[in-house]
Amino acid sequence: MPDIPAGDAEKGKKMFVMRCAQCHTAEAGGKNMQGPNLFGVMGRPTGQVPGFSYTEANKSRGITWTRETMFEYLENPKKYIPGTKMIFAGLKKADERAHLIAYIESCK
């Protein structure tokens, strides 16, 4: 597993608004949009948000979202879960991924 830099949740929140909020919500009770609500996603297996229509690739991937799995996924979602319908190309910079993960971890 790669070394994951320390993230800043405030920077991650700004990134979420700019890069993720058009497809995802992250608050308790938030609605599913083009992507699922991400509240409480850390520690949960892939493809488990009630009411969201996942691809079979997401449902059967067999991973649990942790800092490590999210770090790899956010670099290149389509490579990490071939067959996902997520259109986001990914974040190449490790510090950006770490900031976003810090914010997502705070959404619980």
XYZ file of C-alpha atoms in Angstrom:
108
model
C 0.000 0.000 0.000
C 1.228 3.511 -0.752
C 2.162 6.012 1.935
C -0.783 8.325 2.403
C 0.058 11.908 3.353
C -1.803 13.588 6.189
C -4.877 15.295 4.801
C -6.600 18.529 5.737
C -10.385 18.103 5.989
C -11.047 21.805 5.289
C -9.047 21.661 2.059
C -10.809 18.394 1.288
C -14.225 19.997 1.779
C -13.333 22.707 -0.738
C -12.170 20.021 -3.169
C -15.386 18.064 -2.614
C -17.470 21.122 -3.484
C -15.405 21.790 -6.623
C -14.868 18.229 -7.836
C -17.504 15.931 -6.331
C -20.655 17.801 -5.288
C -22.106 17.857 -8.800
C -22.585 14.077 -8.494
C -22.440 13.279 -4.739
C -23.793 14.470 -1.408
C -21.981 13.779 1.858
C -24.366 14.783 4.641
C -26.538 12.566 6.822
C -29.736 11.809 4.933
C -28.361 13.341 1.739
C -29.920 12.167 -1.488
C -28.322 9.964 -4.072
C -27.595 11.856 -7.262
C -25.639 10.647 -10.287
C -23.421 9.088 -7.603
C -24.384 7.747 -4.169
C -24.469 9.745 -0.952
C -21.029 9.398 0.657
C -22.017 10.001 4.284
C -20.519 7.174 6.343
C -18.852 5.533 3.332
C -15.591 4.808 5.171
C -15.671 1.317 6.650
C -18.490 0.196 4.361
C -18.211 -2.383 1.534
C -18.533 -1.115 -2.041
C -21.970 -0.896 -3.618
C -24.017 -0.656 -0.413
C -25.904 2.684 -0.337
C -29.645 1.903 -0.238
C -31.581 3.161 -3.233
C -28.564 3.713 -5.486
C -28.304 1.767 -8.735
C -24.744 0.405 -8.746
C -23.030 -1.434 -11.557
C -22.339 -5.097 -10.962
C -18.634 -4.176 -10.898
C -19.158 -1.970 -7.833
C -21.447 -4.431 -6.071
C -19.092 -7.367 -6.550
C -15.703 -5.636 -6.093
C -15.397 -7.064 -2.601
C -13.498 -4.261 -0.902
C -14.256 -2.137 2.121
C -13.634 1.594 1.899
C -10.604 2.501 4.001
C -8.025 5.276 3.682
C -5.893 2.903 1.617
C -8.583 1.639 -0.753
C -10.056 5.139 -1.214
C -6.570 6.551 -1.878
C -6.015 4.069 -4.704
C -9.565 4.421 -6.051
C -9.444 8.218 -6.229
C -6.286 8.111 -8.337
C -8.075 6.290 -11.166
C -11.606 4.989 -10.424
C -12.031 3.126 -13.723
C -8.738 1.272 -13.257
C -9.512 0.375 -9.621
C -13.054 -0.830 -10.374
C -13.239 -1.773 -14.062
C -16.850 -1.414 -15.177
C -17.767 1.378 -12.751
C -20.069 4.044 -14.145
C -18.192 6.792 -12.308
C -16.997 9.215 -14.972
C -14.503 11.096 -12.775
C -10.984 10.726 -14.207
C -9.294 10.773 -10.794
C -6.856 12.858 -8.784
C -3.219 12.261 -9.642
C -1.745 14.331 -6.774
C -1.377 12.351 -3.546
C -1.941 15.392 -1.320
C -5.240 16.204 -3.065
C -6.449 12.639 -2.536
C -5.387 12.799 1.122
C -7.294 16.071 1.676
C -10.422 14.650 0.055
C -10.192 11.471 2.145
C -9.800 13.530 5.340
C -13.049 15.323 4.479
C -14.883 12.111 3.569
C -13.716 10.554 6.857
C -15.270 13.505 8.716
C -18.670 12.800 7.100
C -20.015 10.340 9.634
